[in-house]
Each structure stands twice: as structure tokens, then as C-alpha cells.
mmCIF file of C-alpha atoms in Angstrom:
data_model
loop_
_atom_site.group_PDB
_atom_site.id
_atom_site.type_symbol
_atom_site.label_atom_id
_atom_site.label_comp_id
_atom_site.label_asym_id
_atom_site.label_seq_id
_atom_site.Cartn_x
_atom_site.Cartn_y
_atom_site.Cartn_z
ATOM 1 C CA MET A 20 -55.806 -61.631 -16.680
ATOM 2 C CA LYS A 21 -54.137 -62.584 -20.381
ATOM 3 C CA HIS A 22 -54.395 -59.905 -22.573
ATOM 4 C CA THR A 23 -54.834 -60.665 -26.457
ATOM 5 C CA GLN A 24 -54.746 -59.038 -29.753
ATOM 6 C CA VAL A 25 -52.064 -56.495 -28.604
ATOM 7 C CA VAL A 26 -49.974 -54.563 -30.827
ATOM 8 C CA GLY A 27 -47.517 -52.453 -28.647
ATOM 9 C CA TYR A 28 -45.162 -49.599 -29.030
ATOM 10 C CA ALA A 29 -41.509 -50.389 -28.286
ATOM 11 C CA ALA A 30 -40.128 -47.163 -26.523
ATOM 12 C CA MET A 31 -35.961 -47.032 -26.937
ATOM 13 C CA PHE A 32 -34.835 -45.118 -24.508
ATOM 14 C CA GLU A 33 -31.055 -45.463 -26.221
ATOM 15 C CA GLN A 34 -32.535 -43.736 -29.052
ATOM 16 C CA PHE A 35 -34.799 -40.741 -28.258
ATOM 17 C CA HIS A 36 -35.297 -38.147 -25.567
ATOM 18 C CA PRO A 37 -38.056 -39.170 -23.031
ATOM 19 C CA THR A 38 -40.202 -36.356 -23.763
ATOM 20 C CA ASP A 39 -40.398 -37.190 -27.427
ATOM 21 C CA LEU A 40 -40.967 -40.696 -26.379
ATOM 22 C CA LEU A 41 -44.158 -39.724 -24.304
ATOM 23 C CA LYS A 42 -45.415 -37.971 -27.550
ATOM 24 C CA TYR A 43 -44.737 -40.966 -29.619
ATOM 25 C CA SER A 44 -46.366 -43.218 -27.001
ATOM 26 C CA GLN A 45 -49.475 -40.764 -27.022
ATOM 27 C CA VAL A 46 -49.700 -40.934 -30.884
ATOM 28 C CA ALA A 47 -49.303 -44.735 -30.828
ATOM 29 C CA GLU A 48 -52.449 -44.811 -28.605
ATOM 30 C CA GLN A 49 -54.440 -42.664 -31.181
ATOM 31 C CA ASN A 50 -53.250 -45.137 -33.722
ATOM 32 C CA GLY A 51 -54.471 -48.180 -32.268
ATOM 33 C CA PHE A 52 -51.296 -49.449 -30.355
ATOM 34 C CA THR A 53 -52.505 -50.568 -26.669
ATOM 35 C CA SER A 54 -49.282 -51.192 -24.747
ATOM 36 C CA VAL A 55 -45.731 -50.099 -24.444
ATOM 37 C CA MET A 56 -42.638 -51.631 -23.878
ATOM 38 C CA ALA A 57 -40.189 -49.387 -22.531
ATOM 39 C CA SER A 58 -36.392 -50.390 -22.678
ATOM 40 C CA ASP A 59 -34.249 -50.025 -19.087
ATOM 41 C CA HIS A 60 -30.672 -49.069 -20.199
ATOM 42 C CA PHE A 61 -27.904 -46.906 -18.237
ATOM 43 C CA HIS A 62 -26.076 -46.459 -21.961
ATOM 44 C CA PRO A 63 -27.180 -46.280 -25.485
ATOM 45 C CA TRP A 64 -25.619 -49.269 -27.583
ATOM 46 C CA THR A 65 -23.535 -46.924 -29.431
ATOM 47 C CA PRO A 66 -22.531 -43.358 -28.742
ATOM 48 C CA GLU A 67 -24.506 -42.167 -31.929
ATOM 49 C CA GLN A 68 -27.788 -43.560 -30.580
ATOM 50 C CA GLY A 69 -27.544 -40.634 -27.907
ATOM 51 C CA GLU A 70 -29.961 -40.954 -25.165
ATOM 52 C CA SER A 71 -30.367 -43.005 -22.225
ATOM 53 C CA ALA A 72 -32.941 -41.796 -19.665
ATOM 54 C CA TYR A 73 -34.328 -43.241 -16.660
ATOM 55 C CA VAL A 74 -37.302 -45.423 -17.549
ATOM 56 C CA TRP A 75 -38.788 -45.491 -13.789
ATOM 57 C CA SER A 76 -39.356 -41.814 -13.779
ATOM 58 C CA TRP A 77 -41.103 -41.743 -17.198
ATOM 59 C CA LEU A 78 -43.413 -44.717 -16.839
ATOM 60 C CA GLY A 79 -45.440 -42.705 -14.144
ATOM 61 C CA ALA A 80 -45.833 -39.894 -16.806
ATOM 62 C CA LEU A 81 -46.919 -42.290 -19.462
ATOM 63 C CA GLY A 82 -49.542 -44.140 -16.839
ATOM 64 C CA ALA A 83 -51.024 -40.314 -16.284
ATOM 65 C CA THR A 84 -50.971 -39.475 -19.913
ATOM 66 C CA THR A 85 -52.115 -42.208 -21.765
ATOM 67 C CA SER A 86 -54.560 -45.233 -20.964
ATOM 68 C CA MET A 87 -52.451 -47.866 -22.227
ATOM 69 C CA ARG A 88 -50.819 -50.685 -20.587
ATOM 70 C CA PHE A 89 -47.367 -50.846 -20.058
ATOM 71 C CA GLY A 90 -44.017 -52.143 -18.716
ATOM 72 C CA THR A 91 -40.152 -52.342 -18.793
ATOM 73 C CA GLY A 92 -38.506 -54.454 -21.738
ATOM 74 C CA VAL A 93 -36.343 -55.534 -19.677
ATOM 75 C CA THR A 94 -35.323 -54.509 -16.008
ATOM 76 C CA PRO A 95 -32.306 -56.701 -14.854
ATOM 77 C CA PRO A 96 -32.352 -57.233 -11.138
ATOM 78 C CA GLY A 97 -29.200 -57.557 -8.937
ATOM 79 C CA PHE A 98 -26.918 -55.380 -10.256
ATOM 80 C CA ARG A 99 -28.318 -51.617 -10.826
ATOM 81 C CA TYR A 100 -31.254 -52.401 -8.814
ATOM 82 C CA HIS A 101 -31.555 -54.534 -5.701
ATOM 83 C CA PRO A 102 -35.018 -56.705 -6.387
ATOM 84 C CA ALA A 103 -36.774 -55.129 -3.513
ATOM 85 C CA ILE A 104 -36.408 -51.516 -5.042
ATOM 86 C CA ILE A 105 -37.716 -52.826 -8.204
ATOM 87 C CA ALA A 106 -40.450 -54.847 -6.564
ATOM 88 C CA GLN A 107 -41.460 -51.362 -4.583
ATOM 89 C CA ALA A 108 -41.338 -49.598 -7.829
ATOM 90 C CA ALA A 109 -43.692 -51.981 -9.655
ATOM 91 C CA ALA A 110 -46.154 -52.346 -6.854
ATOM 92 C CA THR A 111 -46.178 -48.243 -6.674
ATOM 93 C CA LEU A 112 -47.102 -48.163 -10.486
ATOM 94 C CA GLU A 113 -49.845 -50.956 -10.262
ATOM 95 C CA ALA A 114 -51.443 -49.177 -7.260
ATOM 96 C CA MET A 115 -51.384 -46.044 -9.305
ATOM 97 C CA TYR A 116 -52.643 -47.742 -12.420
ATOM 98 C CA PRO A 117 -54.516 -50.850 -11.510
ATOM 99 C CA GLY A 118 -54.508 -53.613 -14.209
ATOM 100 C CA ARG A 119 -52.162 -51.490 -16.654
ATOM 101 C CA PHE A 120 -48.625 -52.362 -15.181
ATOM 102 C CA TRP A 121 -46.508 -55.443 -16.175
ATOM 103 C CA LEU A 122 -42.877 -56.210 -14.756
ATOM 104 C CA GLY A 123 -40.614 -57.467 -17.510
ATOM 105 C CA LEU A 124 -37.387 -58.871 -16.153
ATOM 106 C CA GLY A 125 -34.222 -60.091 -17.734
ATOM 107 C CA ALA A 126 -30.544 -60.959 -17.037
ATOM 108 C CA GLY A 127 -28.995 -58.074 -18.052
ATOM 109 C CA GLU A 128 -25.751 -56.895 -19.922
ATOM 110 C CA ALA A 129 -22.577 -55.695 -18.887
ATOM 111 C CA LEU A 130 -23.045 -52.490 -21.005
ATOM 112 C CA ASN A 131 -25.561 -51.239 -18.272
ATOM 113 C CA GLU A 132 -24.934 -53.261 -15.167
ATOM 114 C CA HIS A 133 -20.951 -53.000 -15.166
ATOM 115 C CA ILE A 134 -21.261 -49.743 -13.882
ATOM 116 C CA VAL A 135 -21.887 -50.572 -10.371
ATOM 117 C CA GLY A 136 -18.284 -51.954 -10.187
ATOM 118 C CA LYS A 137 -18.695 -55.470 -9.387
ATOM 119 C CA TYR A 138 -17.241 -58.308 -10.956
ATOM 120 C CA TRP A 139 -19.579 -59.214 -14.445
ATOM 121 C CA PRO A 140 -20.421 -62.942 -13.809
ATOM 122 C CA GLU A 141 -20.779 -65.783 -16.595
ATOM 123 C CA ALA A 142 -24.296 -66.349 -18.054
ATOM 124 C CA PRO A 143 -25.180 -69.267 -15.956
ATOM 125 C CA THR A 144 -24.377 -67.247 -12.871
ATOM 126 C CA ARG A 145 -26.344 -64.338 -14.235
ATOM 127 C CA LEU A 146 -29.521 -66.546 -14.578
ATOM 128 C CA LYS A 147 -29.158 -67.622 -10.855
ATOM 129 C CA ILE A 148 -29.075 -64.125 -9.739
ATOM 130 C CA LEU A 149 -32.269 -63.659 -12.019
ATOM 131 C CA MET A 150 -34.052 -66.413 -10.529
ATOM 132 C CA GLU A 151 -33.367 -65.472 -7.099
ATOM 133 C CA SER A 152 -34.522 -62.131 -7.716
ATOM 134 C CA ILE A 153 -37.652 -63.057 -9.058
ATOM 135 C CA GLU A 154 -38.120 -65.109 -5.888
ATOM 136 C CA VAL A 155 -37.599 -62.130 -3.831
ATOM 137 C CA ILE A 156 -39.925 -59.982 -5.993
ATOM 138 C CA ASN A 157 -42.809 -62.575 -5.886
ATOM 139 C CA ARG A 158 -42.433 -63.095 -1.898
ATOM 140 C CA LEU A 159 -42.508 -59.176 -1.604
ATOM 141 C CA PHE A 160 -45.824 -59.046 -3.521
ATOM 142 C CA THR A 161 -47.572 -60.745 -0.976
ATOM 143 C CA GLY A 162 -47.398 -57.919 1.051
ATOM 144 C CA LYS A 163 -45.710 -59.788 4.144
ATOM 145 C CA LYS A 164 -42.399 -59.226 5.714
ATOM 146 C CA VAL A 165 -39.446 -61.034 3.701
ATOM 147 C CA LYS A 166 -36.113 -62.101 4.811
ATOM 148 C CA PHE A 167 -33.935 -63.872 2.127
ATOM 149 C CA SER A 168 -30.376 -65.179 2.122
ATOM 150 C CA GLY A 169 -29.299 -66.681 -1.231
ATOM 151 C CA GLU A 170 -26.251 -67.464 -2.733
ATOM 152 C CA HIS A 171 -26.331 -63.824 -4.571
ATOM 153 C CA ILE A 172 -29.149 -61.785 -3.119
ATOM 154 C CA GLN A 173 -29.522 -60.724 0.523
ATOM 155 C CA LEU A 174 -32.740 -59.341 2.134
ATOM 156 C CA GLU A 175 -32.979 -58.229 5.945
ATOM 157 C CA SER A 176 -36.562 -57.964 6.973
ATOM 158 C CA ALA A 177 -38.390 -56.091 4.258
ATOM 159 C CA ARG A 178 -42.120 -55.308 3.953
ATOM 160 C CA LEU A 179 -44.059 -53.432 0.776
ATOM 161 C CA TYR A 180 -46.372 -51.153 2.568
ATOM 162 C CA THR A 181 -47.802 -49.664 -0.681
ATOM 163 C CA MET A 182 -49.479 -52.518 -2.355
ATOM 164 C CA PRO A 183 -51.925 -52.626 -5.286
ATOM 165 C CA ASP A 184 -55.045 -54.905 -4.805
ATOM 166 C CA THR A 185 -53.370 -57.481 -7.340
ATOM 167 C CA PRO A 186 -49.745 -57.499 -7.720
ATOM 168 C CA PRO A 187 -48.361 -56.727 -11.494
ATOM 169 C CA PRO A 188 -47.785 -59.930 -13.522
ATOM 170 C CA VAL A 189 -44.026 -60.728 -13.902
ATOM 171 C CA TYR A 190 -42.795 -61.562 -17.277
ATOM 172 C CA VAL A 191 -39.319 -62.601 -18.237
ATOM 173 C CA ALA A 192 -36.983 -62.191 -21.292
ATOM 174 C CA THR A 193 -35.749 -65.383 -22.392
ATOM 175 C CA ALA A 194 -33.853 -66.862 -25.435
ATOM 176 C CA GLY A 195 -32.531 -70.427 -24.108
ATOM 177 C CA PRO A 196 -34.178 -73.458 -23.295
ATOM 178 C CA ILE A 197 -33.434 -73.624 -19.570
ATOM 179 C CA GLN A 198 -34.375 -70.495 -18.893
ATOM 180 C CA SER A 199 -37.755 -70.765 -20.724
ATOM 181 C CA LYS A 200 -38.595 -73.535 -18.664
ATOM 182 C CA ARG A 201 -37.865 -71.670 -15.106
ATOM 183 C CA THR A 202 -40.154 -68.736 -16.630
ATOM 184 C CA GLY A 203 -42.927 -71.282 -17.387
ATOM 185 C CA LYS A 204 -42.565 -72.669 -13.569
ATOM 186 C CA THR A 205 -41.912 -69.181 -11.670
ATOM 187 C CA CYS A 206 -43.398 -66.549 -13.565
ATOM 188 C CA ASP A 207 -46.719 -65.095 -15.215
ATOM 189 C CA GLY A 208 -45.724 -65.055 -18.760
ATOM 190 C CA ILE A 209 -42.809 -64.909 -21.237
ATOM 191 C CA ILE A 210 -40.951 -62.220 -23.460
ATOM 192 C CA THR A 211 -38.723 -63.198 -26.386
ATOM 193 C CA VAL A 212 -37.562 -61.556 -29.571
ATOM 194 C CA GLY A 213 -37.688 -62.303 -33.216
ATOM 195 C CA ALA A 214 -35.731 -65.605 -34.255
ATOM 196 C CA ALA A 215 -36.248 -68.753 -36.284
ATOM 197 C CA ASP A 216 -39.452 -70.679 -35.932
ATOM 198 C CA GLU A 217 -37.481 -73.462 -34.590
ATOM 199 C CA LYS A 218 -36.302 -71.770 -32.159
ATOM 200 C CA ILE A 219 -39.267 -70.140 -30.969
ATOM 201 C CA LYS A 220 -41.268 -73.150 -30.843
ATOM 202 C CA MET A 221 -38.598 -74.795 -28.930
ATOM 203 C CA LEU A 222 -38.969 -71.947 -26.471
ATOM 204 C CA MET A 223 -42.723 -72.199 -25.985
ATOM 205 C CA GLU A 224 -42.580 -75.942 -25.717
ATOM 206 C CA LYS A 225 -40.054 -75.603 -22.813
ATOM 207 C CA PHE A 226 -41.979 -72.639 -21.583
ATOM 208 C CA GLU A 227 -45.221 -74.717 -21.362
ATOM 209 C CA GLU A 228 -43.370 -77.581 -20.030
ATOM 210 C CA GLY A 229 -42.339 -75.479 -16.899
ATOM 211 C CA ALA A 230 -45.701 -74.263 -16.575
ATOM 212 C CA ARG A 231 -47.274 -77.627 -16.385
ATOM 213 C CA GLU A 232 -44.801 -78.935 -13.839
ATOM 214 C CA ALA A 233 -46.112 -75.940 -11.802
ATOM 215 C CA ASP A 234 -49.622 -77.005 -12.197
ATOM 216 C CA LYS A 235 -50.243 -73.782 -14.315
ATOM 217 C CA ASP A 236 -52.203 -73.560 -17.560
ATOM 218 C CA PRO A 237 -49.814 -72.495 -20.081
ATOM 219 C CA ALA A 238 -52.867 -71.448 -22.736
ATOM 220 C CA GLN A 239 -53.675 -68.738 -19.927
ATOM 221 C CA MET A 240 -50.152 -67.487 -19.686
ATOM 222 C CA PRO A 241 -49.141 -64.473 -22.107
ATOM 223 C CA ARG A 242 -46.448 -64.569 -24.599
ATOM 224 C CA MET A 243 -44.908 -61.323 -25.685
ATOM 225 C CA ILE A 244 -42.544 -60.694 -28.695
ATOM 226 C CA GLN A 245 -40.568 -57.863 -29.682
ATOM 227 C CA LEU A 246 -39.610 -57.191 -33.070
ATOM 228 C CA HIS A 247 -37.331 -54.901 -34.333
ATOM 229 C CA VAL A 248 -38.231 -53.315 -38.104
ATOM 230 C CA SER A 249 -36.691 -50.563 -40.322
ATOM 231 C CA TYR A 250 -39.526 -48.835 -42.082
ATOM 232 C CA ALA A 251 -39.040 -45.830 -44.326
ATOM 233 C CA ASP A 252 -40.014 -44.287 -47.790
ATOM 234 C CA SER A 253 -37.779 -46.074 -49.566
ATOM 235 C CA GLN A 254 -35.819 -49.193 -49.420
ATOM 236 C CA GLN A 255 -32.696 -47.408 -49.932
ATOM 237 C CA LYS A 256 -33.344 -45.351 -46.660
ATOM 238 C CA ALA A 257 -34.932 -48.315 -44.657
ATOM 239 C CA GLU A 258 -31.516 -50.114 -45.108
ATOM 240 C CA GLU A 259 -29.421 -46.970 -44.558
ATOM 241 C CA GLN A 260 -31.267 -46.292 -41.212
ATOM 242 C CA ALA A 261 -31.100 -49.694 -40.143
ATOM 243 C CA VAL A 262 -27.375 -49.814 -40.512
ATOM 244 C CA LYS A 263 -26.835 -46.278 -39.119
ATOM 245 C CA GLU A 264 -29.214 -46.199 -36.398
ATOM 246 C CA TRP A 265 -29.537 -49.778 -35.147
ATOM 247 C CA PRO A 266 -26.122 -51.283 -35.826
ATOM 248 C CA ASN A 267 -26.484 -53.590 -32.724
ATOM 249 C CA GLY A 268 -29.605 -55.322 -34.377
ATOM 250 C CA GLY A 269 -26.907 -56.614 -37.127
ATOM 251 C CA MET A 270 -24.403 -58.043 -34.797
ATOM 252 C CA PRO A 271 -24.564 -61.964 -35.253
ATOM 253 C CA PHE A 272 -22.951 -62.578 -31.801
ATOM 254 C CA PRO A 273 -23.790 -62.512 -28.036
ATOM 255 C CA LYS A 274 -23.633 -58.698 -26.801
ATOM 256 C CA GLY A 275 -23.850 -59.476 -23.044
ATOM 257 C CA ASP A 276 -20.253 -59.093 -21.864
ATOM 258 C CA ILE A 277 -19.385 -55.770 -24.160
ATOM 259 C CA ARG A 278 -19.125 -53.030 -21.381
ATOM 260 C CA ASN A 279 -18.872 -50.015 -23.602
ATOM 261 C CA PRO A 280 -21.140 -47.902 -26.405
ATOM 262 C CA GLU A 281 -17.612 -47.089 -27.862
ATOM 263 C CA ASP A 282 -17.062 -50.710 -28.312
ATOM 264 C CA PHE A 283 -19.986 -51.486 -30.070
ATOM 265 C CA ALA A 284 -19.514 -48.247 -32.041
ATOM 266 C CA ALA A 285 -16.038 -49.849 -33.468
ATOM 267 C CA MET A 286 -17.792 -53.274 -34.090
ATOM 268 C CA ALA A 287 -20.860 -51.293 -36.000
ATOM 269 C CA LYS A 288 -18.003 -50.111 -38.552
ATOM 270 C CA GLN A 289 -18.245 -54.360 -39.546
ATOM 271 C CA VAL A 290 -21.928 -54.158 -40.110
ATOM 272 C CA SER A 291 -23.324 -54.007 -43.467
ATOM 273 C CA ILE A 292 -27.068 -54.704 -44.474
ATOM 274 C CA GLU A 293 -26.699 -58.460 -45.144
ATOM 275 C CA ASN A 294 -26.182 -58.488 -41.437
ATOM 276 C CA PHE A 295 -29.729 -57.630 -40.771
ATOM 277 C CA LYS A 296 -31.485 -60.520 -42.667
ATOM 278 C CA ASP A 297 -33.634 -62.529 -40.212
ATOM 279 C CA ARG A 298 -32.847 -60.117 -37.372
ATOM 280 C CA VAL A 299 -34.441 -56.753 -38.574
ATOM 281 C CA LEU A 300 -37.115 -56.620 -41.019
ATOM 282 C CA THR A 301 -35.825 -53.860 -43.400
ATOM 283 C CA SER A 302 -38.544 -52.579 -45.678
ATOM 284 C CA ALA A 303 -40.541 -49.722 -47.172
ATOM 285 C CA ASP A 304 -43.399 -52.239 -48.370
ATOM 286 C CA ILE A 305 -45.811 -52.060 -45.463
ATOM 287 C CA ASP A 306 -47.668 -55.209 -46.623
ATOM 288 C CA GLU A 307 -44.149 -57.036 -45.743
ATOM 289 C CA HIS A 308 -44.515 -55.396 -42.214
ATOM 290 C CA LEU A 309 -48.169 -57.110 -41.993
ATOM 291 C CA GLU A 310 -47.018 -59.987 -43.300
ATOM 292 C CA HIS A 311 -43.937 -60.147 -40.806
ATOM 293 C CA ILE A 312 -45.999 -59.388 -38.059
ATOM 294 C CA GLN A 313 -49.137 -61.781 -38.750
ATOM 295 C CA HIS A 314 -46.292 -64.649 -39.085
ATOM 296 C CA TYR A 315 -45.981 -64.304 -35.293
ATOM 297 C CA VAL A 316 -49.455 -63.618 -34.529
ATOM 298 C CA ASP A 317 -49.754 -67.162 -36.428
ATOM 299 C CA LEU A 318 -46.799 -68.585 -34.011
ATOM 300 C CA GLY A 319 -49.036 -67.879 -31.070
ATOM 301 C CA PHE A 320 -47.892 -64.699 -29.316
ATOM 302 C CA ASP A 321 -50.638 -62.499 -27.551
ATOM 303 C CA GLU A 322 -48.823 -59.291 -27.461
ATOM 304 C CA VAL A 323 -46.409 -58.042 -30.297
ATOM 305 C CA TYR A 324 -44.256 -55.095 -29.605
ATOM 306 C CA VAL A 325 -42.811 -53.299 -32.373
ATOM 307 C CA HIS A 326 -39.642 -51.006 -32.647
ATOM 308 C CA ASN A 327 -39.057 -49.150 -35.789
ATOM 309 C CA VAL A 328 -35.304 -48.392 -35.517
ATOM 310 C CA GLY A 329 -35.658 -45.083 -37.433
ATOM 311 C CA ARG A 330 -36.115 -41.651 -36.363
ATOM 312 C CA ASN A 331 -39.227 -41.663 -38.487
ATOM 313 C CA GLN A 332 -41.341 -42.373 -35.399
ATOM 314 C CA GLU A 333 -44.941 -40.783 -36.265
ATOM 315 C CA LYS A 334 -44.649 -42.059 -39.905
ATOM 316 C CA PHE A 335 -44.336 -45.457 -38.815
ATOM 317 C CA ILE A 336 -46.733 -45.219 -36.029
ATOM 318 C CA GLU A 337 -49.432 -43.792 -38.790
ATOM 319 C CA ALA A 338 -48.462 -46.453 -41.381
ATOM 320 C CA TYR A 339 -48.946 -49.376 -38.985
ATOM 321 C CA GLY A 340 -52.135 -47.905 -37.530
ATOM 322 C CA GLU A 341 -53.664 -47.481 -40.964
ATOM 323 C CA ARG A 342 -52.497 -50.509 -42.589
ATOM 324 C CA VAL A 343 -51.110 -53.382 -40.156
ATOM 325 C CA ILE A 344 -52.981 -53.328 -36.929
ATOM 326 C CA PRO A 345 -56.428 -53.223 -38.299
ATOM 327 C CA LYS A 346 -55.717 -56.096 -40.839
ATOM 328 C CA LEU A 347 -54.143 -58.556 -38.385
ATOM 329 C CA LYS A 348 -56.040 -61.814 -37.969
ATOM 330 C CA TRP A 349 -55.799 -63.072 -34.650
ATOM 331 C CA LYS A 350 -56.727 -66.784 -33.209
ATOM 332 C CA SER A 351 -59.650 -66.749 -31.273
#
């Protein structure tokens, strides 16, 4: 089922204690947010962010204490997790909370995945691992016994016994044309992040192309986007908290091969507010936030997940609930 007109709360495990994130998600539901995208990290980006709890434990608590939909943004299979374990976890949550869980997958970053001590492969290989993992997960979601012998993923005689009535949808985070087309062909929807309009349109075109090749209707497939913003009482505070709390958002280079939070902290010393342009909306003007979210709604996204980089989560949630979410104009 495709969900539309969704403004979701991005629960960032790199920054907040899981108990606080549970409270923020409950406040978000009270203020008109209808879904949660929860990050899946082993490490924070920088030591100063200070947290990195295990998201899969938390998702069960979220399901029990809210009525929102929720999913991972995103889980990387093939390193910390064998895809069979991800399939088991996802099927369990969907069995407990029917129609509410979605599985967000991605290729991962060395920051979190190097901990298992394997060689960290180049990006093309990481994408192959992701695609093999998706095949394993989708086959396990049939409820049948599965064997799989791929170039990177092995599975010997596995079957999921606890199954939901309908498997959870699989959405994949993508930022490139090849993976976007593969996502349209093999998955149920796409996740991306804010970028230039030209890039967004290219990704969606490739996504649609892949869906049509698989005889699917792309118009019925969800399109999710995660947007980072810095909202505060003043422009100065909004800029200061962006640089202090989320310096990784201002780093204009690929981050997938950097292994340690301390390395990101060293790089953060070179980040200034100018680096956040077109990456993180930094504004104390809530009307600018409304315009920003509306822009991506107009680009065709069904679900927009917003992460405020500051520690002022409840103020951000309440401001969006009062002056952003009710004023958005969605396509019919």
C-alpha cells in the first residue's frame, strides 16, 4: 500500500539517547508526524554527538507506544547483519504491527561496518552485496525454505517461521543512477536525500525506468526523502548548532570509506556554515522551512522525513506541527 502526504520524524541515534528518542517520537505523533525513520548506526559521526544505541531493540518499543508507521533509515546488509537476520527482524516487527513497518536498506559506510574486521570493499562491490542481500530477503519473505549461493552472500537452508500476513515493503536508499534503476526493478520504493533538482529528477527517472522494466507501475511505488534542517530561535543559533551538532552535514565529499568518529571530528574543524549551503537548510524562519518541505513535495515525494540537527527537538516538532505540516499542499 502506498502512503501519501506523510511528514515523518527522523530519529537520529547518533545524537540522542533511545529513551529520549522514544519521547520525541511520541511528541511528534501528537503534533501531526505520522511515521518515523530511525537511523541504524554502530558509531556516531563524531564523538561529540555522543550516542549510538541499537535501533532494532528500540523499534519494538516504538511500535508498542505509538500508532505511527516506522522503518530503518537505513540498515546495511552483508556486514554487521547477515540478510537472513534482517529478514527475520523485519518479518517479526511486521507480524507484531501489521501495516506499520517498512524496511529501509542501504549499502552502508565503513564508519559502522568495518567493525566486523572484513575487508571494506569498493563502492561497486558494496552495491553487489546489497543486491544479493535484497534477493535473499525477498525470497525469505515468501515463507519458503531458501538456499542461496552468491558471489558475496551465502545462505544454507533457511526459512522464516514467524511471518506477517503480508511481508513488509523494502525501500532502498540510493544516490546514483545505476542503483536507482535497480531499486525500481527489485524493490517496493526508493529513499533518497535532499539534492539539486536536476539530480533528484534524474534519480526518479531511473527509478521509474527500472520499475517499468519489471512490469511495475512507478506511480504506485513510494518515494521517500530525508531532509536535514537546522531550526532554532535565531539565525545565529541555527548556524551554530549546525556546525557544532552535525558537522558531517557540511562535508562536501563521499564519507563511505571513513572508519572512525575521531577522523570525522578532525575533519569537522574545517567545516564552516558556508559548507551547509544546499545540504542543510539553516534558518530560524519557519516559513522558510515550509517552503523547503513544499519544494520536495512538489517534486513528487510522498513521504518527507525531517531531521533537525539541533538538540531542541521538541521545539522543532511543535513548530512544524503548528506551522508546517498543516500548511503543506500535496498533489492529489
